[in-house]
mmCIF file of C-alpha atoms in Angstrom:
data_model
loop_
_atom_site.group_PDB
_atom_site.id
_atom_site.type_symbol
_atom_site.label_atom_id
_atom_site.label_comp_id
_atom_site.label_asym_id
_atom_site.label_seq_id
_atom_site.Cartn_x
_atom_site.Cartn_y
_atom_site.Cartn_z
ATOM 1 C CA UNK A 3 0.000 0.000 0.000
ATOM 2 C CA UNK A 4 1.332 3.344 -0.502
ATOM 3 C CA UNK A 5 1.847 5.311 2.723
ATOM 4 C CA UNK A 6 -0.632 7.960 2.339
ATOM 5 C CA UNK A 7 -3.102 4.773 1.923
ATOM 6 C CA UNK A 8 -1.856 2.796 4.518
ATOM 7 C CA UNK A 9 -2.401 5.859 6.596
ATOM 8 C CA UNK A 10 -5.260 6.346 5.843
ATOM 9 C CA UNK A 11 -5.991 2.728 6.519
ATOM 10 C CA UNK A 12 -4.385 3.236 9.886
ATOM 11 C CA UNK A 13 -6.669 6.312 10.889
ATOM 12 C CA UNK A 14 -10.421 4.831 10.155
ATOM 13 C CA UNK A 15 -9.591 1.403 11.261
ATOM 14 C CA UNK A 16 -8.399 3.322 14.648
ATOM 15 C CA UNK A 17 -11.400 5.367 14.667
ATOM 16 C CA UNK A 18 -13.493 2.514 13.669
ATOM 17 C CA UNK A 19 -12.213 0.493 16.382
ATOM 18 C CA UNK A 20 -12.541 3.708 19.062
ATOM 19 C CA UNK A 21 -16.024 4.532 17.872
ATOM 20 C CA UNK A 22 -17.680 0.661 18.246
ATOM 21 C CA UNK A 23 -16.156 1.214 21.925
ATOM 22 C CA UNK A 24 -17.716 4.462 22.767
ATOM 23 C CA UNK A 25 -21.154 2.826 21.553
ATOM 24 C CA UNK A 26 -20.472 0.484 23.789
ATOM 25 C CA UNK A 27 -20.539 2.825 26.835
ATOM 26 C CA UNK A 28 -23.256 4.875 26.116
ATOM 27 C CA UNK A 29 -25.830 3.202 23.846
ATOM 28 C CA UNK A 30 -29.196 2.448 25.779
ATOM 29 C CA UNK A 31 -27.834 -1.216 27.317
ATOM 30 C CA UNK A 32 -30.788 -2.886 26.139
ATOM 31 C CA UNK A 33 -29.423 -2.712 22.407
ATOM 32 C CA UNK A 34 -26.493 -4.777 22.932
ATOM 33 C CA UNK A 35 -27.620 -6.572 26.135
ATOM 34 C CA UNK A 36 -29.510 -9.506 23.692
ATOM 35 C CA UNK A 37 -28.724 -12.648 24.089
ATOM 36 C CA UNK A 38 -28.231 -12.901 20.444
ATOM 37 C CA UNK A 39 -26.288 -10.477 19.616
ATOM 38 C CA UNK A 40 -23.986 -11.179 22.410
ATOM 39 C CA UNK A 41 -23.473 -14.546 20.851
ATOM 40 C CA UNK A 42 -22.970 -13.745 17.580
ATOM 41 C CA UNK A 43 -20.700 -11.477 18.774
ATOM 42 C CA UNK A 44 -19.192 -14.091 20.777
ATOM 43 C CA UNK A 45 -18.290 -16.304 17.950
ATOM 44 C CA UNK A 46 -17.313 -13.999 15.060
ATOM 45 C CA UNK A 47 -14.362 -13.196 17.484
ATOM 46 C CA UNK A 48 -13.304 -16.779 18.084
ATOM 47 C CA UNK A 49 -13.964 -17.369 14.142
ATOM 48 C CA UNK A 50 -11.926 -14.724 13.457
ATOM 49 C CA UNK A 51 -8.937 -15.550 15.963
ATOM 50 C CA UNK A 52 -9.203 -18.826 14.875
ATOM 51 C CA UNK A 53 -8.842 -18.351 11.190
ATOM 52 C CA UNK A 54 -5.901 -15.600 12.432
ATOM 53 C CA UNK A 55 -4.108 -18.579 14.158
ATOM 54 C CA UNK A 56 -4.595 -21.049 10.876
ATOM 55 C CA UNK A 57 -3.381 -17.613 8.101
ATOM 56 C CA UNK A 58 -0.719 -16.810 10.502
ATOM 57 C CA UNK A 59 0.893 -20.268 10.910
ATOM 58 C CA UNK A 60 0.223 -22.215 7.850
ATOM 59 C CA UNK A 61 0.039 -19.329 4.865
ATOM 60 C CA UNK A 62 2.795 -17.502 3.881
ATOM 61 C CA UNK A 63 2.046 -14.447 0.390
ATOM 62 C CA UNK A 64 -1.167 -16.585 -0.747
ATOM 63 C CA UNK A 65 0.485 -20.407 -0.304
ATOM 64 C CA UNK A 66 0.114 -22.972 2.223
ATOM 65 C CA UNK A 67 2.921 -23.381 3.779
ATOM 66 C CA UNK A 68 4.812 -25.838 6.120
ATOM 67 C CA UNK A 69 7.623 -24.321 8.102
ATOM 68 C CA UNK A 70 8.956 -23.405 11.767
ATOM 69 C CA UNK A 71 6.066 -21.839 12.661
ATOM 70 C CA UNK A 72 3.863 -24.688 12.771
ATOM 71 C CA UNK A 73 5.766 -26.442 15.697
ATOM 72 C CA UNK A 74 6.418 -23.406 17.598
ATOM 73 C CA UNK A 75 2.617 -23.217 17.387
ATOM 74 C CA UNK A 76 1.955 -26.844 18.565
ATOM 75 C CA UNK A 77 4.930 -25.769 21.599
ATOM 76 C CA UNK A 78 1.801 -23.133 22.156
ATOM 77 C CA UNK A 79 -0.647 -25.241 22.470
ATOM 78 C CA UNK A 80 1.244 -27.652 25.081
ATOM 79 C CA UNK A 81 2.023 -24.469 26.787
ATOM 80 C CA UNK A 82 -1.790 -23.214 26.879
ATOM 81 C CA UNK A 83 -2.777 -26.490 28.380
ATOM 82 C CA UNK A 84 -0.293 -26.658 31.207
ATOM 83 C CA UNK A 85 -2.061 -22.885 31.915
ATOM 84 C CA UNK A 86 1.454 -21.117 31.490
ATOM 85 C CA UNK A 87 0.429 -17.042 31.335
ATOM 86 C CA UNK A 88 -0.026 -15.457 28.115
ATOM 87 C CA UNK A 89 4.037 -14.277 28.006
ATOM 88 C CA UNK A 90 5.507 -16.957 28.592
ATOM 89 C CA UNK A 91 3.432 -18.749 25.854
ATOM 90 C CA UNK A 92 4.453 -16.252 23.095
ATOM 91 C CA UNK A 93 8.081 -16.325 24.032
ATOM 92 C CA UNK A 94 8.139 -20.038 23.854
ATOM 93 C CA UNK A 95 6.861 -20.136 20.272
ATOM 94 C CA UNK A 96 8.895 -17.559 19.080
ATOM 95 C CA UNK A 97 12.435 -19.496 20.902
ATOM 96 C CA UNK A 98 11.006 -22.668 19.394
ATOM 97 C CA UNK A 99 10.550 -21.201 15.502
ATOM 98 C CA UNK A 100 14.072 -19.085 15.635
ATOM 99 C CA UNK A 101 15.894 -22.423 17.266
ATOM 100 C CA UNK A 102 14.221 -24.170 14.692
ATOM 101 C CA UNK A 103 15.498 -22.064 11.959
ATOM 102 C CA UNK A 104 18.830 -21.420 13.531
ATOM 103 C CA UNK A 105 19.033 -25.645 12.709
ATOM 104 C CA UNK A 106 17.851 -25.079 9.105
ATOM 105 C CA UNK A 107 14.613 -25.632 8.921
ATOM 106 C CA UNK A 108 12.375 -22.579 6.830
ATOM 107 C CA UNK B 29 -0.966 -10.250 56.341
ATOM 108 C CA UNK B 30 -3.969 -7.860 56.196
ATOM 109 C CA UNK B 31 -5.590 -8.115 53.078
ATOM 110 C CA UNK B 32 -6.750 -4.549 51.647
ATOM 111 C CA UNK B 33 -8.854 -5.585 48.367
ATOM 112 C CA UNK B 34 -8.141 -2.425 46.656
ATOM 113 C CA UNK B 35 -4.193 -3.746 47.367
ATOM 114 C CA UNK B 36 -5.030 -6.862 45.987
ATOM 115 C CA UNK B 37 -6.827 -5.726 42.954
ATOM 116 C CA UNK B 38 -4.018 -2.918 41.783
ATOM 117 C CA UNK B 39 -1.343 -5.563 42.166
ATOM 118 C CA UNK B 40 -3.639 -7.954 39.872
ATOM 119 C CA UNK B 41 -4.001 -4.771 37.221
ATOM 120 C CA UNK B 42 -0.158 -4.718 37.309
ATOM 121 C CA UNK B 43 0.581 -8.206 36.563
ATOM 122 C CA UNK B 44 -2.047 -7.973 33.508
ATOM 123 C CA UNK B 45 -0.424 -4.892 32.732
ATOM 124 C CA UNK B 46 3.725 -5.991 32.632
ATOM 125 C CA UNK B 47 2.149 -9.401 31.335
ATOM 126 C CA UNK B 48 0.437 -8.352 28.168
ATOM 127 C CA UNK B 49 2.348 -4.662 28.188
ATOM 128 C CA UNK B 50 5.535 -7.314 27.045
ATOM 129 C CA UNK B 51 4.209 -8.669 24.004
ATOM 130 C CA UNK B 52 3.583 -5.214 22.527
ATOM 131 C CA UNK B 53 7.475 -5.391 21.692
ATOM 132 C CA UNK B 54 6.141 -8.243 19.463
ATOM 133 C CA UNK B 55 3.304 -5.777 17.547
ATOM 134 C CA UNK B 56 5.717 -2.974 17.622
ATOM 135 C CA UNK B 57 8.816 -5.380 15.981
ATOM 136 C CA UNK B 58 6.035 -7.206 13.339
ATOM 137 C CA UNK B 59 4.274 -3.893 12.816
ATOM 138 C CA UNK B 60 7.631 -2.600 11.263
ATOM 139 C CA UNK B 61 8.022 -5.673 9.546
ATOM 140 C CA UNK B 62 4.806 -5.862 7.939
ATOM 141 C CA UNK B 63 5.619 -2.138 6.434
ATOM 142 C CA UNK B 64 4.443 0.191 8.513
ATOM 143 C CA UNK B 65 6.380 2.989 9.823
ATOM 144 C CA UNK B 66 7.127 3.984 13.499
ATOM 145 C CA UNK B 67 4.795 6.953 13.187
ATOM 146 C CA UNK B 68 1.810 4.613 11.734
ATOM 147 C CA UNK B 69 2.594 1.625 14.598
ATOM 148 C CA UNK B 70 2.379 4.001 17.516
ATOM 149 C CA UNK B 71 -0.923 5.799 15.829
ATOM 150 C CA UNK B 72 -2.409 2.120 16.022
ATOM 151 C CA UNK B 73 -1.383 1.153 19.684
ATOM 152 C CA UNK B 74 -2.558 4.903 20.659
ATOM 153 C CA UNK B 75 -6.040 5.119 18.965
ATOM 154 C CA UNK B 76 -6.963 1.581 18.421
ATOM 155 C CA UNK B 77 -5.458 -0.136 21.257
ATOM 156 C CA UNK B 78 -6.799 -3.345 21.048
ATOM 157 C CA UNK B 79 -4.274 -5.888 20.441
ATOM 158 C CA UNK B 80 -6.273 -8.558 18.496
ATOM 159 C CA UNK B 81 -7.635 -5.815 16.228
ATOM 160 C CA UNK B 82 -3.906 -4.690 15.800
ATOM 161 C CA UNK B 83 -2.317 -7.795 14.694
ATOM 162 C CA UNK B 84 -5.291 -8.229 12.366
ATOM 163 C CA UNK B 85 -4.436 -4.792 10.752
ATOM 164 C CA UNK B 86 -0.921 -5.970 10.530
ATOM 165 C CA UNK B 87 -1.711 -9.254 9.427
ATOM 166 C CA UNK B 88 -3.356 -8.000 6.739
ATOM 167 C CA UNK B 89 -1.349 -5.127 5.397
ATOM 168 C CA UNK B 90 2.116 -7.498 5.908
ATOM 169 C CA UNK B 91 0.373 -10.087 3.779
ATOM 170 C CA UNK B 92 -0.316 -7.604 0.792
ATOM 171 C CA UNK B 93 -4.259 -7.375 1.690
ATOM 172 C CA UNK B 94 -6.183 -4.267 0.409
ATOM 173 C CA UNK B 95 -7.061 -1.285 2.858
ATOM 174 C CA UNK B 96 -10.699 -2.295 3.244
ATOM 175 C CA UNK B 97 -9.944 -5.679 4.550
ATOM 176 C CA UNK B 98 -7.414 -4.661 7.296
ATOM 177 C CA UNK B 99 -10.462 -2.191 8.227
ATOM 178 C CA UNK B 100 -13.112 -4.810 8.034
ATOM 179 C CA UNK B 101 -10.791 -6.946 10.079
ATOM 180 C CA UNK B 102 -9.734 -4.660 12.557
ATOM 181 C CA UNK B 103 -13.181 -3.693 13.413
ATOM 182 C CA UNK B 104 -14.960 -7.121 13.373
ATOM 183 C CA UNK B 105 -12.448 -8.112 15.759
ATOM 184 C CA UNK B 106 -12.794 -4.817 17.953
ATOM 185 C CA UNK B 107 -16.504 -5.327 18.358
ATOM 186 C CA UNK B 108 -16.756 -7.347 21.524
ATOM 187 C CA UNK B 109 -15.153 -4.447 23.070
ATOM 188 C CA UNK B 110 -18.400 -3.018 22.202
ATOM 189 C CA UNK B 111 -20.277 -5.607 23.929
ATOM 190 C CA UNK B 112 -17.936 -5.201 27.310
ATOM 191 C CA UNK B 113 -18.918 -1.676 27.381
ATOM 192 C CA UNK B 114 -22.509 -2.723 27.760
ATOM 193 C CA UNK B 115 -21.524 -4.601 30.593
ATOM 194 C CA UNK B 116 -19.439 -2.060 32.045
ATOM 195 C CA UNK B 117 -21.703 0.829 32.088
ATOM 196 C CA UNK B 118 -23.917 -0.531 34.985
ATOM 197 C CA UNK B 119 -21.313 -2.174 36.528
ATOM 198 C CA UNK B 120 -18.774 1.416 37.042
ATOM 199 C CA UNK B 121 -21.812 3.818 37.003
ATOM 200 C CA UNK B 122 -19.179 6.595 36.035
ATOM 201 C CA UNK B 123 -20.283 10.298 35.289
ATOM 202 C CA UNK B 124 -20.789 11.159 31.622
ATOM 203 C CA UNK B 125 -17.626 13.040 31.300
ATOM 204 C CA UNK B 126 -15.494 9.927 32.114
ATOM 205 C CA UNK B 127 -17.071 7.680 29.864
ATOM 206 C CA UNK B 128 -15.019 8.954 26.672
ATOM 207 C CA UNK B 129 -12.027 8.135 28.548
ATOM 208 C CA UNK B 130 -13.390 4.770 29.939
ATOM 209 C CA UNK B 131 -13.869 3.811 26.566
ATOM 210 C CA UNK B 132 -10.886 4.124 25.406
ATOM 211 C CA UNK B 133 -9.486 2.029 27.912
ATOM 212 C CA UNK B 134 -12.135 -1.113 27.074
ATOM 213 C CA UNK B 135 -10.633 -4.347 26.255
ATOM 214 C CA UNK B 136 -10.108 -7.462 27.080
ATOM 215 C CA UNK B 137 -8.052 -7.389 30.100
ATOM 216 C CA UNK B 138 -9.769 -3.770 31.798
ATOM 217 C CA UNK B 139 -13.102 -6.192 31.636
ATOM 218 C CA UNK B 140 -12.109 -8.664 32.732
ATOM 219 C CA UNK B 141 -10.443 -7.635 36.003
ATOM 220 C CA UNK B 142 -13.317 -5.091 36.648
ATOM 221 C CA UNK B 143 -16.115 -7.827 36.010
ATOM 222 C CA UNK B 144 -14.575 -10.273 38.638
ATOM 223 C CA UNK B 145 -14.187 -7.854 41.576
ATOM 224 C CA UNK B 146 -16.779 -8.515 44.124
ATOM 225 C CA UNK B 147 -17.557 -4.415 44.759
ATOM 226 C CA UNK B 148 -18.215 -1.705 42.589
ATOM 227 C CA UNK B 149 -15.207 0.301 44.271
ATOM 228 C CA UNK B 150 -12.956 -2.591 43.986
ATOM 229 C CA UNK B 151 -14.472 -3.319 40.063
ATOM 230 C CA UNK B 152 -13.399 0.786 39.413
ATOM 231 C CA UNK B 153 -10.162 0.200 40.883
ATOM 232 C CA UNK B 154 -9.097 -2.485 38.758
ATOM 233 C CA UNK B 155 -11.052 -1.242 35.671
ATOM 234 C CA UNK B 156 -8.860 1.951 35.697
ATOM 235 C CA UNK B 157 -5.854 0.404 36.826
ATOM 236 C CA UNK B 158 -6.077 -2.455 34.522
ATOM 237 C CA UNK B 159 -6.599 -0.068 31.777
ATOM 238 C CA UNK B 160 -4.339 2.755 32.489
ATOM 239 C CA UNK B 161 -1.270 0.262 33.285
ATOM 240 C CA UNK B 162 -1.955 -1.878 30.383
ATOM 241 C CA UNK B 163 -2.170 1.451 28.105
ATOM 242 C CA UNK B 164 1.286 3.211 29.164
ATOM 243 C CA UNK B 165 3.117 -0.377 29.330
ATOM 244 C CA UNK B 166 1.773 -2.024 25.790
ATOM 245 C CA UNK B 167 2.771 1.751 23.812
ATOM 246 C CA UNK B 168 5.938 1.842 25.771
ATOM 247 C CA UNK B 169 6.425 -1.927 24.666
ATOM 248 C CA UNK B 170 5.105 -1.281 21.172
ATOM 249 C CA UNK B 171 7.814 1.627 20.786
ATOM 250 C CA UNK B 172 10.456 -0.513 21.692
ATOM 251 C CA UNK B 173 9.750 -3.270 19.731
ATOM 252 C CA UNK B 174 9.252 -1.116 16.716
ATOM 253 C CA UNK B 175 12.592 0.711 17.291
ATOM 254 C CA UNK B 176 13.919 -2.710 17.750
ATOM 255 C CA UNK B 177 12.549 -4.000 15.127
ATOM 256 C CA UNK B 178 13.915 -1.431 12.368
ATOM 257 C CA UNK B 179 17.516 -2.580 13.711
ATOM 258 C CA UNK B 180 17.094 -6.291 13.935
ATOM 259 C CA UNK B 181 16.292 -7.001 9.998
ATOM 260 C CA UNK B 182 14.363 -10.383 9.394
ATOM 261 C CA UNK B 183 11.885 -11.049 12.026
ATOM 262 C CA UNK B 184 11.359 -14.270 10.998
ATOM 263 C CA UNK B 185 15.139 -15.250 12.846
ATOM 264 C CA UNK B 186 13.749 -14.134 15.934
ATOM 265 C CA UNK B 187 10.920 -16.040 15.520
ATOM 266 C CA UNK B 188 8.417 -13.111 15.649
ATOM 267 C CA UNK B 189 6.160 -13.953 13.255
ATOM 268 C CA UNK B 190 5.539 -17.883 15.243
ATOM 269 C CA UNK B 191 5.239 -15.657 18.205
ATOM 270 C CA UNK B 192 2.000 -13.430 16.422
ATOM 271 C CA UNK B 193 0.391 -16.936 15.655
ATOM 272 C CA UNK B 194 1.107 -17.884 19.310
ATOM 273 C CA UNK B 195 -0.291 -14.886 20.588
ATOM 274 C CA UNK B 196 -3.810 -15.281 18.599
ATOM 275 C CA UNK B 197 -4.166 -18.726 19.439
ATOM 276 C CA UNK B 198 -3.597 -18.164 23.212
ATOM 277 C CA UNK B 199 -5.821 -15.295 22.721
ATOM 278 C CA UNK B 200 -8.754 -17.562 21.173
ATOM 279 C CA UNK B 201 -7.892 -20.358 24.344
ATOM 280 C CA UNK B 202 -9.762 -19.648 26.692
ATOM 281 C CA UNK B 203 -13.157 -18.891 24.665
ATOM 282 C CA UNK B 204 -13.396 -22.420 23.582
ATOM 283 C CA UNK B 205 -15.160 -23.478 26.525
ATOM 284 C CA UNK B 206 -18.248 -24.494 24.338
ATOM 285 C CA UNK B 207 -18.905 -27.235 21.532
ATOM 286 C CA UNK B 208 -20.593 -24.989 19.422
ATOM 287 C CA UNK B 209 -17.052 -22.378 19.765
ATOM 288 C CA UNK B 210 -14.672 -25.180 19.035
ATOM 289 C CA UNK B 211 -17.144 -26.389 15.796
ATOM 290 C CA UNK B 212 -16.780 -22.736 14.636
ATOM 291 C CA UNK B 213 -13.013 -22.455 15.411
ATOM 292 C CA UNK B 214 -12.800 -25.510 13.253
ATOM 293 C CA UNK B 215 -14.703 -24.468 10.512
ATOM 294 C CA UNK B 216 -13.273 -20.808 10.334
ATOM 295 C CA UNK B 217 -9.041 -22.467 10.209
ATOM 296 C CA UNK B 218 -10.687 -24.225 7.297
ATOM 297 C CA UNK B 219 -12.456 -22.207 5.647
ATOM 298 C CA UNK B 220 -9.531 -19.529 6.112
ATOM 299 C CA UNK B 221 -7.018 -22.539 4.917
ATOM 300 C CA UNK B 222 -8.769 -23.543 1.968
ATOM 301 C CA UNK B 223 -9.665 -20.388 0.407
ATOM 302 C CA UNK B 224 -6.404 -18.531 1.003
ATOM 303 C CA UNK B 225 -5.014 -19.640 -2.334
ATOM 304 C CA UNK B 226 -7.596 -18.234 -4.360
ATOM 305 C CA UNK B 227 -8.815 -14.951 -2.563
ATOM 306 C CA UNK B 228 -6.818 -11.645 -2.214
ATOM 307 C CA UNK B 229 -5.151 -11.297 1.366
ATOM 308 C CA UNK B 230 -7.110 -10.688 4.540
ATOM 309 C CA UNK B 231 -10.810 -12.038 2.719
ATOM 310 C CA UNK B 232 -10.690 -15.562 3.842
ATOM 311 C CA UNK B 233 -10.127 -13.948 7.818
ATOM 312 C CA UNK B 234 -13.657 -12.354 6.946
ATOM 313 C CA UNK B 235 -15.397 -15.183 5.406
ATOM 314 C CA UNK B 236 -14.252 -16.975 8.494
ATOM 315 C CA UNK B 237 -16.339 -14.362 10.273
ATOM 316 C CA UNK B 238 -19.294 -15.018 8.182
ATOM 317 C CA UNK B 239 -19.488 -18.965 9.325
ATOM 318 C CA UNK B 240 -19.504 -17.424 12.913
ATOM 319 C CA UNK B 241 -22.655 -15.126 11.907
ATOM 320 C CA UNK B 242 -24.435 -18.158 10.197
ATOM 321 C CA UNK B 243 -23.903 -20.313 12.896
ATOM 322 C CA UNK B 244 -24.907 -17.375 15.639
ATOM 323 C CA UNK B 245 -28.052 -17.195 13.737
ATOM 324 C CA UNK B 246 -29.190 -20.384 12.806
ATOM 325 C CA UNK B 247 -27.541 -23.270 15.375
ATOM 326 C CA UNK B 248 -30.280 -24.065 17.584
ATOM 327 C CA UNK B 249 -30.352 -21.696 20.147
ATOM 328 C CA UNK B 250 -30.207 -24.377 22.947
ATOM 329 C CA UNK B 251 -27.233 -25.526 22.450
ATOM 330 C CA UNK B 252 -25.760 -22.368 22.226
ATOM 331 C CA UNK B 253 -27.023 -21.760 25.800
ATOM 332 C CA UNK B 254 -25.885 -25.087 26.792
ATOM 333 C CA UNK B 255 -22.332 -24.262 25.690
ATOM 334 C CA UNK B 256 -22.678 -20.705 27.555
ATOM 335 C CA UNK B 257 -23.768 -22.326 30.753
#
């Protein structure tokens, strides 16, 4: 993207983000307070995490990929079930995929 | 030892705050790397500051997306915070005036320390800590990481880019209590997967999204509610 684009990108996605938050807070409750909403709500942001987690690991400019990333991820996981805190789980993926490469693999 | 709960709750808004304050160096290093400048990075962890809605952006951009999509993105993923201001309202009762301010400072980890204090002094306590500690400490983080990241070249030796995939997946863990969440996780890595090849960067994030509003609307809603319980 050129930069005045990308700043422009930068500026309405920050506002956009800003401006569902100040709804939030002073929107009459009952509006967002249904059920329905609250779970639809609910699992567009796990479907969109989780499709974040699959792009981010597996795709690499368009192509599915296999590399590094995909056992530092699985290092994650084991992490996130032995209930280690949120830093600790990022750091370990991150050692795991640059001791990975530092050994050759992509 | 005496135990003062408003004690208690700012040194629980700390640890959330050095805890996820930390992995801002990782947005502010990938933010670099996915060709934004230090100017544009610190305008996102400033005004948008919401760190799932960030990495989307910068998902999206690094990955050669169009504008529109790293919006679309950004903003699907920012709307819960919506939804946690709604629960926030009655919960603080704050004046009008603050409320600007208070929504700023509504995400994730602000919510979720407020909503599990057992007072509404204690729940403002770590509301405003939460938020205010996690807001100085992730653009602090974010600047370092981004000046860091201009000098350290490819992040992908550093493993930063494992780490981004890391960080989404640990941030999806702990909402996939439910059946119905882990069916739409599932579906959403494949339809993300299989349609990567053929759409333009960022779309197959939002068709993900668009499984998660079929399946909102339509799945019977009592198994939804079972899954909630």
């Amino acid at each position: 993207m050129p930069p005045d684009a990308l700043w422009a990108a930068v500026a309405l996605a920050g506002l956009a983000c800003l401006g569902i938050k100040l709804a939030g807070h002073v929107l009459p409750e009952h509006w967002l307070a249904r059920p329905r909403v609250a779970r639809v709500a609910a699992l567009v942001t796990v479907a969109l995490l989780a499709a974040l987690v699959a792009v981010q690991t597996a795709t690499d400019g368009g192509r599915l990929v296999v590399d590094a990333r995909l056992p530092a991820l699985a290092v994650a996981a084991v992490a996130l079930v032995l209930r280690a805190p949120f830093v600790v789980v990022v750091v370990l993926a991150a050692v795991t995929a640059a001791g990975l490469r530092l050994l050759g693999m992509p | 030892m005496p135990t003062d709960p408003l004690r208690a709750v700012r040194r629980q808004a700390l640890s959330v705050s050095v805890a996820t304050g930390l992995y801002g160096i990782s947005f502010g290093a990938l933010s670099v790397a996915a060709g934004l400048d230090l100017p544009q990075t610190m305008a996102l962890s400033l005004l948008m500051f919401s760190g799932g809605s960030q990495f989307a952006f910068i998902g999206v951009v690094g990955a050669g997306g169009a504008a529109g999509a790293a919006i679309a993105s950004a903003a699907l993923l920012g709307a819960r915070n919506g939804l946690y201001g709604a629960q926030l309202t009655p919960l603080l009762d704050l004046p009008r005036r603050l409320r600007p301010a208070a929504a700023h400072l509504t995400i994730d980890e602000s919510t979720a320390v407020a909503t599990a204090q057992p007072t509404r002094s204690a729940a403002r306590a770590g509301f405003w800590w939460t938020g205010a500690g996690v807001f100085v400490l992730w653009n602090a983080f974010t600047l370092l990481g981004a000046l860091a990241g201009d000098r350290l070249g490819d992040p992908r030796a550093y493993g930063l880019d494992a780490a981004a995939a890391a960080a989404f997946l640990a941030l999806v863990w702990p909402r996939l209590a439910g059946r119905v969440a882990q069916g739409v996780a599932a579906a959403a890595v494949v339809v993300a997967l299989v349609t990567t090849p053929v759409l333009p960067a960022g779309v197959p994030v939002l068709l993900a999204a668009l499984v998660a509003v079929g399946v909102g609307v339509l799945a019977p809603e009592a198994a939804q509610r079972e899954d909630a319980a």
